[in-house]
Amino acid sequence: DQQVKQNSPSLSVQEGRISILNCDYTNSMFDYFLWYKKYPAEGPTFLISISSIKDKNEDGRFTVFLNKSAKHLSLHIVPSQPGDSAVYFCAASGETGANNLFFGTGTRLTVIP
Amino acid sequence: NAGVMQNPRHLVRRRGQEARLRCSPMKGHSHVYWYRQLPEEGLKFMVYLQKENIIDESGMPKERFSAEFPKEGPSILRIQQVVRGDSAAYFCASSPDGQTQYFGPGTRLLVL
């Protein structure tokens, strides 16, 4: 049962434009959400997070939006750079209190120079 | 502050052998998590530990897999009598507060 879904396996964006990565979840008990970036043969790198008490969090070029009623979050990267090319994973926690993360299957972002 | 360290980075085992994967959390982090990633899939939670205690092992297979986080030394994920289906990337994460988790580079296990 995939509780966190990333329905777009890949996304291509021109350098300098905005990248929008989407994530949906099914469990209304989730209250903390994170985005990770992953290069091949490396571990996921934490990018940005958001608590369910907020609907937006910004850090430099990265902004995460949370729509609790729609159980949807998105990551905006602007402007996109070639170094942003990687697989992006959405993750959620809070259901059990043990804080283990439920991951989506990832979206491969390619930023074209 | 060094990041989460995992060793070995690559491990090859034959069916029936044992695999031991080690994880040293970031300094000051007392929460350790293990995840497994199968090819073309997302990471799946296996176990959550704090020093000397298993807090949640709901994602661990019931047999052959065990984990520990002793008072001294790294956390160990142990897989006994490995089978081909155990081939995967195993990631360890640590956290200072049980919320944001920071991941190590992973151990890629290949079972021949």
Short mmCIF file of N, CA, C and O in Angstrom, two decimals, chain B:
data_model
loop_
_atom_site.label_atom_id
_atom_site.label_comp_id
_atom_site.label_asym_id
_atom_site.label_seq_id
_atom_site.Cartn_x
_atom_site.Cartn_y
_atom_site.Cartn_z
N ASN B 1 31.43 18.59 11.23
CA ASN B 1 30.64 17.45 11.72
C ASN B 1 30.47 16.46 10.58
O ASN B 1 29.86 16.75 9.57
N ALA B 2 31.06 15.29 10.72
CA ALA B 2 30.97 14.29 9.67
C ALA B 2 29.53 13.83 9.54
O ALA B 2 28.76 13.83 10.49
N GLY B 3 29.18 13.45 8.32
CA GLY B 3 27.84 12.95 8.08
C GLY B 3 27.68 11.53 8.58
O GLY B 3 28.56 10.97 9.23
N VAL B 4 26.55 10.94 8.23
CA VAL B 4 26.29 9.55 8.58
C VAL B 4 27.24 8.67 7.76
O VAL B 4 27.38 8.87 6.55
N MET B 5 27.87 7.75 8.42
CA MET B 5 28.84 6.90 7.73
C MET B 5 28.33 5.47 7.70
O MET B 5 27.80 4.96 8.70
N GLN B 6 28.50 4.85 6.55
CA GLN B 6 28.09 3.46 6.40
C GLN B 6 29.24 2.69 5.78
O GLN B 6 29.92 3.17 4.88
N ASN B 7 29.42 1.49 6.27
CA ASN B 7 30.39 0.61 5.62
C ASN B 7 29.95 -0.83 5.77
O ASN B 7 29.22 -1.18 6.70
N PRO B 8 30.33 -1.67 4.79
CA PRO B 8 31.02 -1.26 3.58
C PRO B 8 30.08 -0.56 2.60
O PRO B 8 28.87 -0.58 2.79
N ARG B 9 30.61 0.09 1.60
CA ARG B 9 29.76 0.71 0.59
C ARG B 9 29.19 -0.33 -0.37
O ARG B 9 28.09 -0.18 -0.88
N HIS B 10 29.96 -1.37 -0.61
CA HIS B 10 29.52 -2.47 -1.47
C HIS B 10 29.86 -3.78 -0.77
O HIS B 10 30.92 -3.90 -0.17
N LEU B 11 28.92 -4.73 -0.86
CA LEU B 11 29.12 -6.01 -0.20
C LEU B 11 28.58 -7.09 -1.11
O LEU B 11 27.42 -7.02 -1.54
N VAL B 12 29.41 -8.08 -1.39
CA VAL B 12 28.98 -9.21 -2.22
C VAL B 12 28.98 -10.44 -1.34
O VAL B 12 29.97 -10.73 -0.65
N ARG B 13 27.87 -11.15 -1.36
CA ARG B 13 27.75 -12.38 -0.58
C ARG B 13 27.15 -13.46 -1.46
O ARG B 13 26.38 -13.19 -2.39
N ARG B 14 27.50 -14.69 -1.12
CA ARG B 14 26.86 -15.84 -1.78
C ARG B 14 25.65 -16.25 -0.97
O ARG B 14 25.58 -16.02 0.25
N ARG B 15 24.70 -16.86 -1.63
CA ARG B 15 23.50 -17.33 -0.94
C ARG B 15 23.88 -18.18 0.28
O ARG B 15 24.75 -19.03 0.20
N GLY B 16 23.22 -17.90 1.40
CA GLY B 16 23.47 -18.65 2.62
C GLY B 16 24.48 -18.01 3.55
O GLY B 16 24.55 -18.39 4.74
N GLN B 17 25.23 -17.03 3.06
CA GLN B 17 26.20 -16.35 3.93
C GLN B 17 25.49 -15.28 4.76
O GLN B 17 24.31 -14.98 4.56
N GLU B 18 26.26 -14.68 5.65
CA GLU B 18 25.73 -13.60 6.48
C GLU B 18 26.24 -12.27 5.97
O GLU B 18 27.37 -12.17 5.50
N ALA B 19 25.41 -11.26 6.07
CA ALA B 19 25.82 -9.89 5.72
C ALA B 19 25.69 -9.01 6.96
O ALA B 19 24.67 -9.06 7.66
N ARG B 20 26.73 -8.22 7.22
CA ARG B 20 26.71 -7.26 8.35
C ARG B 20 26.95 -5.87 7.79
O ARG B 20 28.00 -5.61 7.19
N LEU B 21 26.00 -4.99 8.02
CA LEU B 21 26.08 -3.63 7.53
C LEU B 21 26.19 -2.70 8.74
O LEU B 21 25.45 -2.85 9.71
N ARG B 22 27.12 -1.75 8.65
CA ARG B 22 27.39 -0.88 9.79
C ARG B 22 27.01 0.55 9.50
O ARG B 22 27.13 1.03 8.36
N CYS B 23 26.58 1.23 10.54
CA CYS B 23 26.16 2.63 10.40
C CYS B 23 26.61 3.41 11.62
O CYS B 23 26.26 3.07 12.76
N SER B 24 27.37 4.48 11.39
CA SER B 24 27.74 5.39 12.46
C SER B 24 26.95 6.68 12.28
O SER B 24 27.11 7.36 11.26
N PRO B 25 26.08 7.01 13.22
CA PRO B 25 25.26 8.22 13.05
C PRO B 25 26.09 9.49 13.18
O PRO B 25 27.24 9.45 13.60
N MET B 26 25.48 10.58 12.82
CA MET B 26 26.12 11.87 13.00
C MET B 26 26.32 12.12 14.49
O MET B 26 25.53 11.66 15.33
N LYS B 27 27.34 12.88 14.81
CA LYS B 27 27.65 13.17 16.21
C LYS B 27 26.46 13.84 16.87
O LYS B 27 25.87 14.78 16.32
N GLY B 28 26.09 13.35 18.02
CA GLY B 28 24.98 13.95 18.75
C GLY B 28 23.62 13.41 18.38
O GLY B 28 22.62 13.78 18.99
N HIS B 29 23.56 12.53 17.38
CA HIS B 29 22.28 11.95 16.98
C HIS B 29 22.07 10.63 17.71
O HIS B 29 22.92 9.73 17.62
N SER B 30 20.92 10.50 18.35
CA SER B 30 20.66 9.27 19.09
C SER B 30 19.59 8.41 18.43
O SER B 30 19.30 7.32 18.90
N HIS B 31 19.00 8.91 17.33
CA HIS B 31 17.96 8.16 16.63
C HIS B 31 18.58 7.59 15.35
O HIS B 31 19.19 8.34 14.58
N VAL B 32 18.42 6.29 15.13
CA VAL B 32 18.97 5.64 13.93
C VAL B 32 17.85 4.86 13.24
O VAL B 32 17.04 4.20 13.90
N TYR B 33 17.83 4.94 11.93
CA TYR B 33 16.82 4.28 11.11
C TYR B 33 17.53 3.50 10.01
O TYR B 33 18.53 3.96 9.47
N TRP B 34 16.95 2.37 9.64
CA TRP B 34 17.43 1.62 8.47
C TRP B 34 16.30 1.54 7.45
O TRP B 34 15.13 1.29 7.79
N TYR B 35 16.69 1.74 6.18
CA TYR B 35 15.75 1.66 5.06
C TYR B 35 16.37 0.76 3.99
O TYR B 35 17.58 0.63 3.88
N ARG B 36 15.50 0.18 3.18
CA ARG B 36 15.96 -0.63 2.06
C ARG B 36 15.35 -0.08 0.77
O ARG B 36 14.17 0.30 0.75
N GLN B 37 16.16 -0.04 -0.27
CA GLN B 37 15.66 0.40 -1.57
C GLN B 37 15.92 -0.70 -2.59
O GLN B 37 17.08 -1.02 -2.90
N LEU B 38 14.83 -1.24 -3.12
CA LEU B 38 14.94 -2.19 -4.21
C LEU B 38 15.03 -1.43 -5.52
O LEU B 38 14.61 -0.27 -5.59
N PRO B 39 15.55 -2.04 -6.58
CA PRO B 39 15.68 -1.34 -7.86
C PRO B 39 14.36 -0.73 -8.32
O PRO B 39 13.31 -1.37 -8.25
N GLU B 40 14.43 0.51 -8.77
CA GLU B 40 13.28 1.23 -9.33
C GLU B 40 12.17 1.48 -8.31
O GLU B 40 11.03 1.76 -8.67
N GLU B 41 12.48 1.40 -7.04
CA GLU B 41 11.48 1.67 -6.01
C GLU B 41 11.98 2.76 -5.05
O GLU B 41 13.14 3.13 -5.06
N GLY B 42 11.05 3.26 -4.24
CA GLY B 42 11.43 4.20 -3.19
C GLY B 42 12.00 3.46 -2.00
O GLY B 42 12.05 2.24 -1.96
N LEU B 43 12.46 4.23 -1.03
CA LEU B 43 13.02 3.64 0.18
C LEU B 43 11.89 3.12 1.08
O LEU B 43 10.85 3.76 1.23
N LYS B 44 12.12 1.94 1.67
CA LYS B 44 11.12 1.35 2.55
C LYS B 44 11.71 1.23 3.95
O LYS B 44 12.81 0.67 4.12
N PHE B 45 10.98 1.71 4.93
CA PHE B 45 11.42 1.68 6.32
C PHE B 45 11.58 0.23 6.80
O PHE B 45 10.75 -0.63 6.51
N MET B 46 12.64 0.00 7.57
CA MET B 46 12.84 -1.32 8.16
C MET B 46 12.75 -1.26 9.68
O MET B 46 11.93 -1.94 10.29
N VAL B 47 13.60 -0.42 10.31
CA VAL B 47 13.68 -0.44 11.76
C VAL B 47 14.17 0.91 12.27
O VAL B 47 14.91 1.61 11.59
N TYR B 48 13.72 1.24 13.49
CA TYR B 48 14.09 2.49 14.14
C TYR B 48 14.66 2.13 15.52
O TYR B 48 14.01 1.40 16.29
N LEU B 49 15.84 2.64 15.81
CA LEU B 49 16.50 2.32 17.08
C LEU B 49 16.98 3.58 17.77
O LEU B 49 17.30 4.58 17.12
N GLN B 50 17.01 3.50 19.09
CA GLN B 50 17.77 4.44 19.88
C GLN B 50 18.79 3.61 20.66
O GLN B 50 18.72 2.39 20.64
N LYS B 51 19.69 4.27 21.32
CA LYS B 51 20.79 3.53 21.97
C LYS B 51 20.26 2.35 22.80
O LYS B 51 19.45 2.53 23.72
N GLU B 52 20.69 1.17 22.42
CA GLU B 52 20.39 -0.10 23.09
C GLU B 52 18.92 -0.49 23.02
O GLU B 52 18.52 -1.48 23.66
N ASN B 53 18.10 0.23 22.29
CA ASN B 53 16.67 -0.10 22.22
C ASN B 53 16.17 -0.11 20.79
O ASN B 53 16.49 0.77 20.01
N ILE B 54 15.37 -1.12 20.46
CA ILE B 54 14.63 -1.13 19.21
C ILE B 54 13.28 -0.49 19.49
O ILE B 54 12.51 -0.98 20.32
N ILE B 55 13.00 0.62 18.80
CA ILE B 55 11.76 1.35 19.05
C ILE B 55 10.64 0.84 18.15
O ILE B 55 9.49 0.70 18.57
N ASP B 56 10.97 0.58 16.89
CA ASP B 56 9.96 0.15 15.92
C ASP B 56 10.64 -0.73 14.90
O ASP B 56 11.53 -0.27 14.20
N GLU B 57 10.25 -1.97 14.81
CA GLU B 57 10.82 -2.88 13.81
C GLU B 57 9.73 -3.41 12.89
O GLU B 57 9.83 -4.50 12.34
N SER B 58 8.70 -2.62 12.71
CA SER B 58 7.55 -3.07 11.93
C SER B 58 7.88 -3.33 10.46
O SER B 58 7.14 -4.03 9.78
N GLY B 59 8.96 -2.76 9.95
CA GLY B 59 9.33 -2.96 8.55
C GLY B 59 10.34 -4.07 8.33
O GLY B 59 10.74 -4.33 7.19
N MET B 60 10.75 -4.71 9.39
CA MET B 60 11.77 -5.75 9.26
C MET B 60 11.12 -7.08 8.88
O MET B 60 10.10 -7.47 9.47
N PRO B 61 11.70 -7.81 7.94
CA PRO B 61 11.24 -9.18 7.71
C PRO B 61 11.34 -9.98 9.01
O PRO B 61 12.25 -9.76 9.83
N LYS B 62 10.42 -10.89 9.18
CA LYS B 62 10.33 -11.59 10.48
C LYS B 62 11.51 -12.52 10.72
O LYS B 62 11.89 -12.78 11.87
N GLU B 63 12.08 -13.02 9.66
CA GLU B 63 13.18 -13.99 9.82
C GLU B 63 14.44 -13.46 9.17
O GLU B 63 14.40 -12.67 8.24
N ARG B 64 15.54 -13.86 9.67
CA ARG B 64 16.90 -13.66 9.13
C ARG B 64 17.44 -12.24 9.34
O ARG B 64 18.63 -12.03 9.22
N PHE B 65 16.60 -11.28 9.61
CA PHE B 65 17.05 -9.88 9.75
C PHE B 65 17.03 -9.49 11.23
O PHE B 65 16.09 -9.78 11.95
N SER B 66 18.09 -8.79 11.64
CA SER B 66 18.12 -8.25 12.99
C SER B 66 18.92 -6.95 12.98
O SER B 66 19.73 -6.71 12.08
N ALA B 67 18.67 -6.12 13.97
CA ALA B 67 19.39 -4.85 14.07
C ALA B 67 19.69 -4.56 15.52
O ALA B 67 18.96 -4.98 16.43
N GLU B 68 20.78 -3.82 15.71
CA GLU B 68 21.14 -3.40 17.06
C GLU B 68 21.83 -2.06 17.00
O GLU B 68 22.39 -1.66 15.98
N PHE B 69 21.79 -1.35 18.12
CA PHE B 69 22.48 -0.07 18.25
C PHE B 69 23.04 -0.06 19.68
O PHE B 69 22.41 0.43 20.60
N PRO B 70 24.23 -0.63 19.84
CA PRO B 70 24.78 -0.79 21.19
C PRO B 70 25.17 0.54 21.81
O PRO B 70 25.29 1.57 21.12
N LYS B 71 25.43 0.48 23.10
CA LYS B 71 25.81 1.68 23.83
C LYS B 71 27.08 2.30 23.23
O LYS B 71 27.22 3.52 23.13
N GLU B 72 28.01 1.45 22.86
CA GLU B 72 29.23 1.92 22.21
C GLU B 72 29.30 1.31 20.82
O GLU B 72 29.01 0.14 20.64
N GLY B 73 29.71 2.11 19.86
CA GLY B 73 29.91 1.57 18.53
C GLY B 73 28.75 1.82 17.59
O GLY B 73 27.72 2.40 17.97
N PRO B 74 28.90 1.37 16.34
CA PRO B 74 27.91 1.67 15.33
C PRO B 74 26.65 0.81 15.46
O PRO B 74 26.65 -0.20 16.18
N SER B 75 25.64 1.20 14.74
CA SER B 75 24.46 0.35 14.59
C SER B 75 24.79 -0.72 13.55
O SER B 75 25.51 -0.46 12.58
N ILE B 76 24.26 -1.91 13.77
CA ILE B 76 24.53 -3.03 12.86
C ILE B 76 23.19 -3.58 12.35
O ILE B 76 22.28 -3.83 13.14
N LEU B 77 23.11 -3.74 11.03
CA LEU B 77 22.00 -4.49 10.44
C LEU B 77 22.58 -5.82 9.97
O LEU B 77 23.54 -5.85 9.20
N ARG B 78 22.01 -6.88 10.47
CA ARG B 78 22.54 -8.21 10.20
C ARG B 78 21.52 -9.02 9.42
O ARG B 78 20.34 -9.08 9.79
N ILE B 79 21.98 -9.62 8.33
CA ILE B 79 21.11 -10.47 7.52
C ILE B 79 21.75 -11.86 7.48
O ILE B 79 22.86 -12.02 6.96
N GLN B 80 21.06 -12.81 8.03
CA GLN B 80 21.59 -14.18 8.04
C GLN B 80 21.08 -14.95 6.83
O GLN B 80 19.98 -14.69 6.32
N GLN B 81 21.88 -15.90 6.37
CA GLN B 81 21.49 -16.80 5.27
C GLN B 81 20.87 -16.01 4.11
O GLN B 81 19.72 -16.24 3.73
N VAL B 82 21.65 -15.11 3.56
CA VAL B 82 21.13 -14.21 2.53
C VAL B 82 20.61 -14.99 1.33
O VAL B 82 21.12 -16.07 0.98
N VAL B 83 19.59 -14.40 0.68
CA VAL B 83 19.03 -14.93 -0.56
C VAL B 83 19.10 -13.84 -1.61
O VAL B 83 19.35 -12.67 -1.29
N ARG B 84 18.89 -14.22 -2.88
CA ARG B 84 19.04 -13.25 -3.97
C ARG B 84 18.11 -12.06 -3.80
O ARG B 84 18.46 -10.93 -4.14
N GLY B 85 16.94 -12.29 -3.24
CA GLY B 85 15.98 -11.21 -3.04
C GLY B 85 16.42 -10.17 -2.03
O GLY B 85 15.80 -9.11 -1.93
N ASP B 86 17.49 -10.46 -1.29
CA ASP B 86 18.01 -9.47 -0.33
C ASP B 86 18.89 -8.43 -1.03
O ASP B 86 19.28 -7.42 -0.41
N SER B 87 19.23 -8.67 -2.29
CA SER B 87 20.05 -7.71 -3.04
C SER B 87 19.32 -6.37 -3.13
O SER B 87 18.20 -6.30 -3.65
N ALA B 88 19.94 -5.34 -2.63
CA ALA B 88 19.30 -4.02 -2.56
C ALA B 88 20.33 -3.03 -2.04
O ALA B 88 21.44 -3.40 -1.67
N ALA B 89 19.90 -1.77 -2.02
CA ALA B 89 20.69 -0.74 -1.33
C ALA B 89 20.09 -0.54 0.05
O ALA B 89 18.87 -0.37 0.18
N TYR B 90 20.94 -0.57 1.06
CA TYR B 90 20.47 -0.40 2.44
C TYR B 90 21.02 0.93 2.94
O TYR B 90 22.23 1.18 2.95
N PHE B 91 20.08 1.78 3.36
CA PHE B 91 20.45 3.12 3.82
C PHE B 91 20.18 3.25 5.31
O PHE B 91 19.14 2.82 5.81
N CYS B 92 21.10 3.90 5.96
CA CYS B 92 20.95 4.25 7.36
C CYS B 92 20.72 5.75 7.44
O CYS B 92 21.27 6.52 6.64
N ALA B 93 19.89 6.18 8.37
CA ALA B 93 19.68 7.60 8.61
C ALA B 93 19.79 7.85 10.11
O ALA B 93 19.50 6.97 10.92
N SER B 94 20.19 9.06 10.45
CA SER B 94 20.18 9.43 11.87
C SER B 94 19.47 10.77 12.04
O SER B 94 19.31 11.54 11.09
N SER B 95 19.03 11.01 13.25
CA SER B 95 18.28 12.23 13.53
C SER B 95 18.59 12.69 14.95
O SER B 95 18.75 11.87 15.85
N PRO B 96 18.66 14.00 15.14
CA PRO B 96 18.88 14.51 16.49
C PRO B 96 17.59 14.56 17.32
O PRO B 96 17.64 14.63 18.55
N ASP B 97 16.46 14.58 16.60
CA ASP B 97 15.20 14.87 17.29
C ASP B 97 14.05 13.96 16.87
O ASP B 97 12.91 14.18 17.28
N GLY B 98 14.33 13.00 16.03
CA GLY B 98 13.26 12.11 15.59
C GLY B 98 12.41 12.67 14.47
O GLY B 98 11.41 12.07 14.10
N GLN B 99 12.80 13.84 13.94
CA GLN B 99 12.02 14.40 12.83
C GLN B 99 12.84 14.35 11.54
O GLN B 99 12.69 13.43 10.74
N THR B 100 13.68 15.35 11.31
CA THR B 100 14.45 15.35 10.07
C THR B 100 15.53 14.28 10.15
O THR B 100 16.29 14.21 11.11
N GLN B 101 15.58 13.45 9.11
CA GLN B 101 16.54 12.35 9.08
C GLN B 101 17.59 12.64 8.02
O GLN B 101 17.27 13.08 6.92
N TYR B 102 18.84 12.35 8.36
CA TYR B 102 19.98 12.57 7.48
C TYR B 102 20.55 11.21 7.11
O TYR B 102 20.86 10.41 7.99
N PHE B 103 20.72 11.00 5.81
CA PHE B 103 21.05 9.67 5.33
C PHE B 103 22.54 9.50 5.06
O PHE B 103 23.24 10.44 4.67
N GLY B 104 22.98 8.27 5.23
CA GLY B 104 24.31 7.88 4.83
C GLY B 104 24.34 7.53 3.35
O GLY B 104 23.30 7.55 2.67
N PRO B 105 25.51 7.16 2.83
CA PRO B 105 25.67 6.88 1.40
C PRO B 105 25.11 5.52 0.99
O PRO B 105 24.99 5.25 -0.20
N GLY B 106 24.80 4.68 1.95
CA GLY B 106 24.21 3.38 1.63
C GLY B 106 25.24 2.27 1.49
O GLY B 106 26.43 2.51 1.24
N THR B 107 24.76 1.06 1.66
CA THR B 107 25.53 -0.15 1.37
C THR B 107 24.77 -0.91 0.30
O THR B 107 23.59 -1.20 0.46
N ARG B 108 25.46 -1.18 -0.80
CA ARG B 108 24.85 -1.94 -1.87
C ARG B 108 25.21 -3.41 -1.71
O ARG B 108 26.37 -3.77 -1.84
N LEU B 109 24.20 -4.21 -1.41
CA LEU B 109 24.40 -5.63 -1.18
C LEU B 109 24.02 -6.39 -2.45
O LEU B 109 22.94 -6.21 -3.00
N LEU B 110 24.93 -7.22 -2.89
CA LEU B 110 24.66 -8.09 -4.03
C LEU B 110 24.82 -9.53 -3.56
O LEU B 110 25.87 -9.91 -3.03
N VAL B 111 23.76 -10.30 -3.75
CA VAL B 111 23.80 -11.72 -3.38
C VAL B 111 23.90 -12.56 -4.65
O VAL B 111 23.03 -12.47 -5.53
N LEU B 112 24.97 -13.33 -4.73
CA LEU B 112 25.19 -14.15 -5.93
C LEU B 112 24.54 -15.51 -5.81
O LEU B 112 24.38 -16.02 -4.68
#
